[in-house]
Each structure stands twice: as C-alpha cells, then as structure tokens.
Coordinates of C-alpha atoms and ligand atoms in Angstrom, one line a residue:
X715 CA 14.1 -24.5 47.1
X716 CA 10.5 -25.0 48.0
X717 CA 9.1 -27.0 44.9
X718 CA 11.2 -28.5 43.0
X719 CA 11.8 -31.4 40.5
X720 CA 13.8 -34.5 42.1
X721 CA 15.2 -37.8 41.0
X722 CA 13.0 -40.9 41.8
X723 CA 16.2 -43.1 41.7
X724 CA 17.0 -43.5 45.4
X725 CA 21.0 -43.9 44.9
X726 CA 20.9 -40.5 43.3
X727 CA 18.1 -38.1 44.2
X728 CA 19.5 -35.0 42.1
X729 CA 17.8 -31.9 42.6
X730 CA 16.5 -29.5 39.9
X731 CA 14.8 -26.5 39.6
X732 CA 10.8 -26.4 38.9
X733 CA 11.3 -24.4 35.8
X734 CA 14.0 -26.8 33.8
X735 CA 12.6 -28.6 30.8
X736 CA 13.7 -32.3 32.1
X737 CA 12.1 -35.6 31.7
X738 CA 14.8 -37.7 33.0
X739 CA 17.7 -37.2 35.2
X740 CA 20.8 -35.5 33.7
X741 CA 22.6 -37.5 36.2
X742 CA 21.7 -41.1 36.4
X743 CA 18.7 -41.3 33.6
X744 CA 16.2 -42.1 36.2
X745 CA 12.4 -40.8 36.6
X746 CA 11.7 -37.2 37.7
X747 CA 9.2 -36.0 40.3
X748 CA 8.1 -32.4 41.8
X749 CA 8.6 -32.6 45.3
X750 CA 7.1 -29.6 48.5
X751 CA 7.5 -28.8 51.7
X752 CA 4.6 -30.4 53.1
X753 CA 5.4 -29.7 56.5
X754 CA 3.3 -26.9 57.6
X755 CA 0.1 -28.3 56.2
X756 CA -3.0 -28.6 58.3
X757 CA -5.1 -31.1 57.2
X758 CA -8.3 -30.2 59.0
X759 CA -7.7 -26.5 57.3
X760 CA -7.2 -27.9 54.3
X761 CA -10.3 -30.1 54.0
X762 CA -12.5 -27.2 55.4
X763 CA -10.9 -25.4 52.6
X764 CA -11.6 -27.8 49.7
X765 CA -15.1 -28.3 51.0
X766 CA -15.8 -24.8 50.6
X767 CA -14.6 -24.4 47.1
X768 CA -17.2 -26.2 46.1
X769 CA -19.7 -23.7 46.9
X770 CA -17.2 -20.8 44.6
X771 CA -18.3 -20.8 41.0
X772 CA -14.8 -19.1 39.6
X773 CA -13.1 -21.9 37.4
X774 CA -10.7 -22.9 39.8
X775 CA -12.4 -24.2 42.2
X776 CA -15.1 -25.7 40.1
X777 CA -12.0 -27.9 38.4
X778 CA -12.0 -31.3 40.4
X779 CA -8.3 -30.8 39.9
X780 CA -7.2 -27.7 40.9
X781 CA -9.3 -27.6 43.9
X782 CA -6.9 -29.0 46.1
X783 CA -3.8 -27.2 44.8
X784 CA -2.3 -27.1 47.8
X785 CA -1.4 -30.9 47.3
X786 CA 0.7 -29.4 43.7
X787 CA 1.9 -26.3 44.6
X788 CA 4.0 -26.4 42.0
X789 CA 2.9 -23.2 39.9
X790 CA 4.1 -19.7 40.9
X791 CA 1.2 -17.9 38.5
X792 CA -2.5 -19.7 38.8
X793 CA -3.3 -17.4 35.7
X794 CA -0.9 -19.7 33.6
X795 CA -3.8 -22.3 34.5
X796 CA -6.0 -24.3 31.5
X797 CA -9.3 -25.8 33.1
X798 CA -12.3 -27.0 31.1
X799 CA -14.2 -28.2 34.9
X800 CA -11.9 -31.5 34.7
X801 CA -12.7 -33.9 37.5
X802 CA -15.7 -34.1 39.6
X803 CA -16.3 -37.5 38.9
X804 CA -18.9 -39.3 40.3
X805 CA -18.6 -42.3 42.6
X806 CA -21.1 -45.6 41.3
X807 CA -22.5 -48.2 43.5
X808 CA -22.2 -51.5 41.0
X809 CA -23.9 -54.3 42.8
X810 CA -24.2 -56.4 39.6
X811 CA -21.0 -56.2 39.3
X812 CA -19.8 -56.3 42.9
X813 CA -21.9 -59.7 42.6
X814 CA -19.3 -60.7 39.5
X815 CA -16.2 -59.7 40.7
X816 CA -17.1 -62.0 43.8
X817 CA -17.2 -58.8 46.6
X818 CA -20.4 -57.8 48.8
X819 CA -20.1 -54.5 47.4
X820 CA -17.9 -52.2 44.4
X821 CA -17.8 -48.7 44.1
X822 CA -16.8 -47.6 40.5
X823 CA -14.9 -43.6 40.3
X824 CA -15.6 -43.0 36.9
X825 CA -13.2 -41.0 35.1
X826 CA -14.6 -41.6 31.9
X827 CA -17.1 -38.3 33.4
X828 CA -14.3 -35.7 32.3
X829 CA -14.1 -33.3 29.3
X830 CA -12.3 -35.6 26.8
X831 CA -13.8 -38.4 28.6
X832 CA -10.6 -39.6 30.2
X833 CA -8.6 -39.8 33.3
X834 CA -5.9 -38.2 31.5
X835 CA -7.9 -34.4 32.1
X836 CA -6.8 -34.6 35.2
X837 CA -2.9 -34.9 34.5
X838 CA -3.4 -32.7 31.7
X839 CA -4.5 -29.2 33.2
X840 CA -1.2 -29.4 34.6
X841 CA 0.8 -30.5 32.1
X842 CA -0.9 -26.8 30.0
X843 CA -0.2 -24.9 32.7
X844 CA 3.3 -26.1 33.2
X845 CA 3.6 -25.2 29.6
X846 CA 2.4 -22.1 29.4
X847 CA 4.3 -21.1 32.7
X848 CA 7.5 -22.1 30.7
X849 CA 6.2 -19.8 27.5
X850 CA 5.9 -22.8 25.4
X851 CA 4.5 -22.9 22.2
X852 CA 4.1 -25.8 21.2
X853 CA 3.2 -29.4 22.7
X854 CA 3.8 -33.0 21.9
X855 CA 2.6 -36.5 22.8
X856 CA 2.7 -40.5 21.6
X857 CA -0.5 -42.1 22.5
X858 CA -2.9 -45.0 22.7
X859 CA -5.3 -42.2 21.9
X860 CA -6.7 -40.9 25.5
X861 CA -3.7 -38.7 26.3
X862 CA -4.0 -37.1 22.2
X863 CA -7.2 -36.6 22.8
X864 CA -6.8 -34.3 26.3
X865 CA -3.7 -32.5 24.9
X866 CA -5.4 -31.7 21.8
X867 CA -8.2 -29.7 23.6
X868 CA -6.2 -28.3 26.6
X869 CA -3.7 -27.2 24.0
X870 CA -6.4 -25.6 21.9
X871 CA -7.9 -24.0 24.7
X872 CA -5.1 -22.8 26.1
X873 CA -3.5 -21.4 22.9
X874 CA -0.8 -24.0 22.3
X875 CA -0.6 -25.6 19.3
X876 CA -0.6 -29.8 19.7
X877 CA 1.5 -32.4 17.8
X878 CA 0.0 -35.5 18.0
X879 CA 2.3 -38.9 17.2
X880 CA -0.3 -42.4 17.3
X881 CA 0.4 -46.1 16.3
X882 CA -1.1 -46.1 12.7
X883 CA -4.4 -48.2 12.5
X884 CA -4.1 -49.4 16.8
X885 CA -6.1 -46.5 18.5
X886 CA -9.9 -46.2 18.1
X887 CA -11.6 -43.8 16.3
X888 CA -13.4 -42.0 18.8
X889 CA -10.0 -41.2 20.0
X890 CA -8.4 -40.1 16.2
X891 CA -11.9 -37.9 16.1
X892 CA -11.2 -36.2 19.0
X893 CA -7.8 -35.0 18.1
X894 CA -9.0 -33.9 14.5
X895 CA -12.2 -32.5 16.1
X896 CA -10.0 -30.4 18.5
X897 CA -7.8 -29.1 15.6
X898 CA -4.2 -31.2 16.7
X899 CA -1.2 -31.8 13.9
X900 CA -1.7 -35.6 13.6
X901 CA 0.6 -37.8 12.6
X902 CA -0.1 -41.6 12.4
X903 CA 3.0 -43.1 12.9
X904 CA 4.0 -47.2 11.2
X905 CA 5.5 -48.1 14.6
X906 CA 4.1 -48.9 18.0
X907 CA 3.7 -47.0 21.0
X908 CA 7.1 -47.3 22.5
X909 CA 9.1 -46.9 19.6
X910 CA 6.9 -43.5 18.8
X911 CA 7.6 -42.1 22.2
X912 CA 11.6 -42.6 21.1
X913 CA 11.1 -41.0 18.3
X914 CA 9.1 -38.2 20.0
X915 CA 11.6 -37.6 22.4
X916 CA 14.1 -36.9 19.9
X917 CA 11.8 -34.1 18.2
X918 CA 11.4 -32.6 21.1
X919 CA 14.6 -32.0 21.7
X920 CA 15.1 -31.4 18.4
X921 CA 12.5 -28.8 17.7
X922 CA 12.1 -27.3 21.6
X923 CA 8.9 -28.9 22.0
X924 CA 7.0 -29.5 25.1
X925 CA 6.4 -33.1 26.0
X926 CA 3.3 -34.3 27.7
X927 CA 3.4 -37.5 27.9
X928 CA 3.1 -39.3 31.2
X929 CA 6.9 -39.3 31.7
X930 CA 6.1 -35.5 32.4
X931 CA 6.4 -35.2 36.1
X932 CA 3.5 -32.1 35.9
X933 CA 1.1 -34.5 34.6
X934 CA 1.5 -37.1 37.2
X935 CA 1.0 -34.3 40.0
X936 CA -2.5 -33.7 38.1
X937 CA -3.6 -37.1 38.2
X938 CA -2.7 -37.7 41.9
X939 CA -6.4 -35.3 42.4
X940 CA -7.8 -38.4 41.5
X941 CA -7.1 -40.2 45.0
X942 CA -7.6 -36.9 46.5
X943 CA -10.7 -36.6 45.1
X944 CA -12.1 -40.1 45.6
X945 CA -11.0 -39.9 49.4
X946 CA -12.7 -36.6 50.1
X947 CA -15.8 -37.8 48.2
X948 CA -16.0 -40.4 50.5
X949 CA -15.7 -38.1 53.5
X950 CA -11.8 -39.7 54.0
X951 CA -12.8 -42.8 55.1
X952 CA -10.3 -44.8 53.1
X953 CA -10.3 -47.5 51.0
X954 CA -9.3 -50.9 51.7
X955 CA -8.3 -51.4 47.5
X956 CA -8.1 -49.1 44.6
X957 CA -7.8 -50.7 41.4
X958 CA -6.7 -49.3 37.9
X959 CA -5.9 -51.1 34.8
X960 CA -1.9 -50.4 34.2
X961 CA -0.1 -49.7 30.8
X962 CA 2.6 -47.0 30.7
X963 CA 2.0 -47.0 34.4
X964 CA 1.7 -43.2 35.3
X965 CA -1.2 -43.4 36.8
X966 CA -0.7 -46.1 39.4
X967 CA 2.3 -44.4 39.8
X968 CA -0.3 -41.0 40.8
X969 CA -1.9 -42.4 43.0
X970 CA 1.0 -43.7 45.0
X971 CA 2.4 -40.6 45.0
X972 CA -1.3 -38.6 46.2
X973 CA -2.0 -41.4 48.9
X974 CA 1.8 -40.7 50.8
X975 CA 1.6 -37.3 50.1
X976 CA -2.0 -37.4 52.3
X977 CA -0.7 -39.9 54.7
X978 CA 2.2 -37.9 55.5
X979 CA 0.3 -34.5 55.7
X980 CA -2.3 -36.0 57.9
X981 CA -5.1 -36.2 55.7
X982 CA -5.5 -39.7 55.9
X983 CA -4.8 -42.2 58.6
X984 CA -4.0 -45.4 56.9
X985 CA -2.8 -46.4 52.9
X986 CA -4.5 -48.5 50.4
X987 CA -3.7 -51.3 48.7
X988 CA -3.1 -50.9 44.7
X989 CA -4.3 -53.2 42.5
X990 CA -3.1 -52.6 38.6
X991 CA -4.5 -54.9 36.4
X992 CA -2.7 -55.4 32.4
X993 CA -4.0 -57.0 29.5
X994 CA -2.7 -60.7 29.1
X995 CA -1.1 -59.9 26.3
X996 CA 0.7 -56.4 27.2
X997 CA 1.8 -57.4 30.4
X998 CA 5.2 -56.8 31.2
X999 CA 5.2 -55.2 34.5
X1000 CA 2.8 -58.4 35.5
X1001 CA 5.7 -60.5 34.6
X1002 CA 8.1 -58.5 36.2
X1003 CA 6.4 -58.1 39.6
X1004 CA 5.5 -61.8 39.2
X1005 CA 9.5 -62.8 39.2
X1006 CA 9.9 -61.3 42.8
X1007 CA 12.9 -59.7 41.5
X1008 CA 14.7 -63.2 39.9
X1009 CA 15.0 -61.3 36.5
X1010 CA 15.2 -57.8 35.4
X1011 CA 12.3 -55.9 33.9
X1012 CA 12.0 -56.8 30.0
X1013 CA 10.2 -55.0 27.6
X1014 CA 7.5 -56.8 25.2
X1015 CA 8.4 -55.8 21.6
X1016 CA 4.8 -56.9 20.0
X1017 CA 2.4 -56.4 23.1
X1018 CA -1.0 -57.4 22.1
X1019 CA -4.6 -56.5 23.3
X1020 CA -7.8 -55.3 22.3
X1021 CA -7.8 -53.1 24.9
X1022 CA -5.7 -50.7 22.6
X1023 CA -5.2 -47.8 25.7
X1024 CA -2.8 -49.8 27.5
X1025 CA -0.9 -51.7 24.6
X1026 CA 2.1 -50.7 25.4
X1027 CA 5.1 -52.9 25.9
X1028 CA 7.9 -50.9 27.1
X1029 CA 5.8 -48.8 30.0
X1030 CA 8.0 -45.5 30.7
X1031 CA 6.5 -45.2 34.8
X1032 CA 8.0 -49.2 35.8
X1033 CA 10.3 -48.1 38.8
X1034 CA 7.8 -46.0 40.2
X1035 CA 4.7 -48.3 39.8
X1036 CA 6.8 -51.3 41.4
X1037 CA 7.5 -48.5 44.4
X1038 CA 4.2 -47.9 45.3
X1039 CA 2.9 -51.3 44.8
X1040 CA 5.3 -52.4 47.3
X1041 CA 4.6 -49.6 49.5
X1042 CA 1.1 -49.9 49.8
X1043 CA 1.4 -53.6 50.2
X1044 CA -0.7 -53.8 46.8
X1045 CA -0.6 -56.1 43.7
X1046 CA -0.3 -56.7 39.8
X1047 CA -2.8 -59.2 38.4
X1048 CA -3.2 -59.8 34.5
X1049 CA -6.7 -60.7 32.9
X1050 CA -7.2 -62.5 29.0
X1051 CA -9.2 -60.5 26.4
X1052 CA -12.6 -62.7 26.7
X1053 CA -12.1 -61.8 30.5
X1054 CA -11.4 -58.2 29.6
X1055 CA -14.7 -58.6 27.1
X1056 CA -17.2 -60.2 29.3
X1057 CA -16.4 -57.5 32.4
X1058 CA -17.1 -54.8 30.4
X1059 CA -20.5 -55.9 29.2
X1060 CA -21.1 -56.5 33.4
X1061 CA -20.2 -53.0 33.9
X1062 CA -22.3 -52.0 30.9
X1063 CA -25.4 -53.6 32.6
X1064 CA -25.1 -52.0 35.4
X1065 CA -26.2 -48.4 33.3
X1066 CA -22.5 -47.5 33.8
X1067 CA -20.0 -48.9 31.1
X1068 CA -16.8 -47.6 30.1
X1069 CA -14.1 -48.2 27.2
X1070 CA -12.2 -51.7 27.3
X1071 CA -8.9 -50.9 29.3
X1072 CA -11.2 -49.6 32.0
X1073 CA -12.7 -53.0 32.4
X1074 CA -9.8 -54.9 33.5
X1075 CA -9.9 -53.5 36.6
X1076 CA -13.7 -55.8 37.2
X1077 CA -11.9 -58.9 34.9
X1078 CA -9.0 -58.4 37.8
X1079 CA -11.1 -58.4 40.7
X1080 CA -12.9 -61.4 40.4
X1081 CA -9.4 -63.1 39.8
X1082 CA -7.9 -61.6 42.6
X1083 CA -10.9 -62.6 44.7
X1084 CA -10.8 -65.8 43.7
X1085 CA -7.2 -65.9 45.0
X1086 CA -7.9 -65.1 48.3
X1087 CA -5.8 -62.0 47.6
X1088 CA -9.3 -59.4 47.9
X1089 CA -11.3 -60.6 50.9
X1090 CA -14.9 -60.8 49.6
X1091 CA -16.2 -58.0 51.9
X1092 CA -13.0 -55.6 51.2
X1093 CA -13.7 -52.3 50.4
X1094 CA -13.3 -51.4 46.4
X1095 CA -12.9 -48.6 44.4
X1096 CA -12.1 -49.2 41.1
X1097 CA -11.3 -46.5 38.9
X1098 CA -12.8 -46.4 35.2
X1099 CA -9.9 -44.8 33.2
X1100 CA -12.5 -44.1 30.1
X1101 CA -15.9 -43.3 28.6
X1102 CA -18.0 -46.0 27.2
X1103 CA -18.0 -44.3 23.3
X1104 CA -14.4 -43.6 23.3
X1105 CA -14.7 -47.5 21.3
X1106 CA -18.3 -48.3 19.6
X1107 CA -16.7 -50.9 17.3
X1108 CA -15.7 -53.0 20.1
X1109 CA -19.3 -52.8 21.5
X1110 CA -20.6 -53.5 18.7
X1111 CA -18.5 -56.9 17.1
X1112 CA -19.0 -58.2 21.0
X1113 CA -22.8 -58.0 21.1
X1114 CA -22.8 -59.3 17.5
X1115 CA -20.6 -62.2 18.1
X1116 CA -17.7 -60.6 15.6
X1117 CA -14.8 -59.6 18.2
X1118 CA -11.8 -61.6 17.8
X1119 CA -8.8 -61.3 20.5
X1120 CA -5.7 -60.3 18.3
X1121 CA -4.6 -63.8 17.6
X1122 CA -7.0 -64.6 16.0
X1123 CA -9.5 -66.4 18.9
X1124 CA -13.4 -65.0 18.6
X1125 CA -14.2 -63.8 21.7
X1126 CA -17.5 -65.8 23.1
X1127 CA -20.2 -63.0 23.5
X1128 CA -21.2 -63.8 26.8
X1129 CA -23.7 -61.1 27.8
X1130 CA -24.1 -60.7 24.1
X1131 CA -27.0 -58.4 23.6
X1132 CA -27.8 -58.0 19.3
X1133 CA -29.8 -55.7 17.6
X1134 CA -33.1 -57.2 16.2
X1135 CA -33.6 -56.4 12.9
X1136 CA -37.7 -56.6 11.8
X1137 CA -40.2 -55.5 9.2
X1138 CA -42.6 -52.3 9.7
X1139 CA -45.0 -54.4 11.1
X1140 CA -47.0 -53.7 14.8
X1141 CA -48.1 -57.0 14.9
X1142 CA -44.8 -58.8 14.5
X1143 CA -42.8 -56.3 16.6
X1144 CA -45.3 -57.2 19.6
X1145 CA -44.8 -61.3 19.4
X1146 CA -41.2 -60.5 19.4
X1147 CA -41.4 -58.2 22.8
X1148 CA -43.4 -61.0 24.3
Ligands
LIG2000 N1 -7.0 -46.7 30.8 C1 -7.1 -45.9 29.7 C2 -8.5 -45.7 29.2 C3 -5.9 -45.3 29.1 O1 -6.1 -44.5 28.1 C4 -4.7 -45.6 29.7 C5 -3.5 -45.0 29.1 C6 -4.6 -46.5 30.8 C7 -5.8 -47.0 31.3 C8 -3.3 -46.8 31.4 O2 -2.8 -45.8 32.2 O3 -0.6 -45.5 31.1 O4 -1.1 -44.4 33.2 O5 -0.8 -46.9 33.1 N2 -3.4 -44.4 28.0 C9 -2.3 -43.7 27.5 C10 -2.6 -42.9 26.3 C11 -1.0 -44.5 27.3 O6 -1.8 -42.6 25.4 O7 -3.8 -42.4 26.2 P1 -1.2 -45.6 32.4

C-alpha cells in the first residue's frame, strides 16, 4: 500500500485503505491520518518544481494548495479535484503590532485572503476531491461557521450538494450568509458545537453522507499547504515560531503534520515551535497541557467566547495537537476576551485586520513574550485563520463601546475608533477635522 489511512494512536497503528469511508479507528477509536512513502522524494526537485508552477496558469497549479501535491499524494484521479485558486496568501510585515506583542518584528500569513475567506479552503479542496473520488453525493459538516462556509461553495462547485449543521444564534452572520449565499441545506441546530458534531456523525452514518469536518483525515492533508506554503514563500528559511489560535485543533494538528513531513523529506532543516493560543473561556486543551499530564483531558460543557470560531469545548484533534506541540518543543497559551478585543483592533491598525479568533494569536504573543517563553527578537509567523468581515457586529459594538465578553463584563474599547455623526454643514465638518 503506498498511501494509505493509518491510526494516530501509537499502541495500535491499524492500517486501512485510502478509499474506506472512516473517521475513526475500527479498532481502538483513535484519530486517522493518510500516510506516503516519502522516501524517494528530492527536495531540491521538488522545490524547483513548485517554483515553476507558478509561472503555469492551468488551475492546478494556480491553487496554493494543490501546488505542492506531491506532499498529499493521496488522490489517484487529479480530475476528481475542486479548486476555486485557494491559498496564495500573502505574507504581512506588522510592525505596530510586532511593537504590541513585545517582538522586534511579526510577520502575519493571512489566510483570511482565500475564497470563502478562511483557512479552512485550504483543507477543503481536499476534503471535495476525496469526495468526489469516493462518488459521493452528498456532504456534511457542524461548524463555528468558517468550515460551513468553505464546504458550502466547494460542494456547489463541485456538484455536491452540502448539509450544513450550526449552533443556533453562536456563529456570525457573515458566516450563515455565506452558506445561504452558496445554496447549502442549513440547519441551525439548539445545541452547541460538540453536541452537533455527535449528532452529525450519527446522520452520516445513517444516511451515507460524507463528513467534512476536521476529523476528516483529507482535510487535514489540505491544510498542511499552509506550512508548506509559508516556508517556500519565505524562500525555506524557517521560522523560529508559528502561531495559530486553537479550537477543534485540526489545524495545529496540520501543521505538525506538514512541518515532519518536510523535515523528514529534506525540505527543511530544522522544526518550529507551535504556539496555539484558545480563548479564556474555551480553553480546554490549555488546561490540559497546563496539568503536565496530572489529569486526563476534560471536556468544557458551556465553553464561552466571543470569539465564536473556536467555541468549542470538546475539540475532536486533542491527541494529535498535544503530539505536535510536544514534538516541536512548542506551547499552549490562553488570552481573556478584552485581550482577544484590544489585539484585534492592533492588527486592524496596521491596514491588515482579521475576524476575532484570528487575533488571539497577537493577544498570545505578547503574553508569551512577556513570559520569557518568545525571546523578543524570535522570528514569528502568525497565522490569521479569518477575514476581517467574516464579523462586522463585533467591529462595530468594540469601536462604539457596546461589546460585552459573554458574562456579562463590557469590554473597554481600547483603540476604540467611533463614527462621528454631524450635520450637512462644511464649516462644522472642518473644526471637527482640525
Ligand atoms: N480560526 C478560525 C477563524 C476558525 O474558524 C477556526 C475553526 C479556528 C481558528 C480554529 O481552528 O478548529 O482547527 O483549531 N473553525 C471551525 C469551524 C471549528 O467550524 O469553522 P481549529
């Protein structure tokens, strides 16, 4: 078998073919992951070959994701592929908020630049094109609204039809449009997150249909493009730190994945360190990591943030994220919603901006600077998960002074910025510009 789907659980590391329709183990429960024979790779070939691509206007090599391919070899057909130019993400000096999060310099990778304006395009070109390999016809996810909105439009593009499961009233509108906007079944759901991805998992089973949320091992071999990406935009120098925010924990658990993968086919010559950063109040695998293996992982049952794309209690990904953090040396940091709030108007002033999850990675980073833990001329990446509009109303009640954390705290506007409301009147307007 040369690709193949494997067990993550190292007592058990059952083998399966690429074609089964498996999110878990049969054997022991545990995580899956596609696995390659890596070991005829040449990565001077290789990079010569992904440079090239870029120069090629057919679809595939203008996707950021399939691109490099030869990192996810996992399909047998490339026409089964479902690309709308995902990835190519730029890289952003930030020195305003370099300055805040206490380094001499921050690079921001932006996924909020993709076609849904998410990181989760990347994951989910594969996910389609696993899917349609497989003949399915239809496709399902539970989301914070991010991974609806990708699946709805890689599904409609592709010619699947998407089921769409969200916490009723917890996912911002920008997110709900997108799904309706790109034609998805939508059902909004009286239950949170992880109770919804139980009860999705059951109608899958139930009705054959094809799951895409991050616990499918195709979507995770998407998003590892993003490292690949970032580290061949940078001419492969590598990082000293990347850091994400964490929820469900699939991408952390990407990137882990990517970075080995490179290091062990040559392409780089030394790991990062990964830095996930949760929300205060959603921060189970915080706690976990925190207890240095003293207590088992618990599940939150309410988890709480503002930051609605990584409220999630019960994250799916846990083993695997606490394998790579410990394999790249890496750490888990948690930030408070005012912190989450006040980094995102930094990032914001810097012409960048991005949706609130994405800004825990800056609220994290000056923590973890102020720690000792990130030396203050380390090199950063930090990777913005979403697009600024993906959540107007949070923009808009923290420059007005109206955003309250979920227990009822207001959140100080900091770098509060409010409209100015005046007559139709030249000579008033011109006192008030000064
Ligand atoms: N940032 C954003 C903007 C997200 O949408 C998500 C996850 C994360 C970070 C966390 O990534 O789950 O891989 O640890 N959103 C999922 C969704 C859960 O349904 O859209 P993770």
């Amino acid at each position: 078998m040369q690709s193949h789907l494997a067990c993550f659980n190292p007592a058990c590391r059952a083998r399966f073919d690429i074609n089964d329709v498996l999110y878990n183990c049969t054997v022991c429960g545990g995580l899956l992951e596609a696995k390659y024979d890596f070991s005829g790779a040449d990565p001077v070939a290789l990079k010569k070959t992904w440079r090239e691509r870029r120069m090629d206007n057919s679809p595939l090599c203008q996707s950021g994701v399939w691109r490099y391919r030869e990192m996810f070899p996992f399909l047998d057909d490339l026409r089964h592929v479902v690309t709308l130019r995902e990835g190519n993400t730029p890289q952003l000096n930030a020195p305003r908020a370099a300055g805040y999060g206490g380094l001499a310099r921050l690079t921001f990778k932006h996924q909020g630049f993709n076609p849904t304006g998410s990181f989760k395009d990347n994951g989910m070109t594969c996910g389609a094109a696993q899917a349609k390999r497989l003949g399915m016809k239809r496709v399902a996810c539970v989301s914070t609204g991010n991974t609806s909105a990708s699946m709805a439009a890689y599904a409609s593009a592709g010619g699947l039809d998407p089921l769409i499961f969200i916490p009723h009233g917890n996912i911002s509108y920008g997110k709900l449009a997108q799904a309706l906007e790109y034609g998805a079944k939508t059902f909004q759901v009286e239950a949170n997150f992880d109770q919804i991805l139980a009860l999705v998992r059951v109608l899958a089973e139930r009705l054959g249909i094809y799951l895409l949320n991050s616990i499918n091992p195709f979507r995770i071999e998407g998003q590892k493009s993003i490292v690949i990406e970032m580290i061949d935009q940078r001419d492969w120098r590598v990082p000293d730190w990347i850091v994400l925010p964490g929820g469900n924990l699939g991408n952390v658990s990407a990137f882990g994945k990517g970075l080995r993968e490179m290091y062990e086919t040559g392409l780089i010559d030394r790991m990062p360190r990964l830095g996930v950063v949760q929300a205060e109040g959603s921060s189970p695998f915080y706690e976990y990591m925190a207890a240095k293996g003293l207590q088992p992982f618990h599940a939150q049952e309410h988890p709480e943030t503002l930051a609605t794309a990584i409220k999630i209690g019960d994250p799916v990904s846990w083993p695997k994220a606490q394998f790579e953090i410990e394999n790249s040396k890496g750490t888990v940091e948690r930030v408070t919603e005012q912190e989450i709030a006040d980094a995102k108007a930094v990032i914001g002033q810097c012409g960048i901006g991005c949706e609130p999850a994405s800004a825990a990675t800056l609220a994290g980073i000056r923590k973890l600077t102020a720690a000792g833990v990130i030396d203050r001329d380390a090199d950063v990446v930090a990777v913005l998960t979403g697009n600024v509009l993906k959540d107007p109303d949070y923009i808009y009640r923290y420059h007005t002074g109206e955003l309250t954390a979920p227990n009822g705290t207001p959140i100080k506007s900091t770098f509060g910025n409010k409209p100015i409301v005046v007559p139709n009147d030249a000579e008033r307007i011109g006192q008030l510009i000064g």
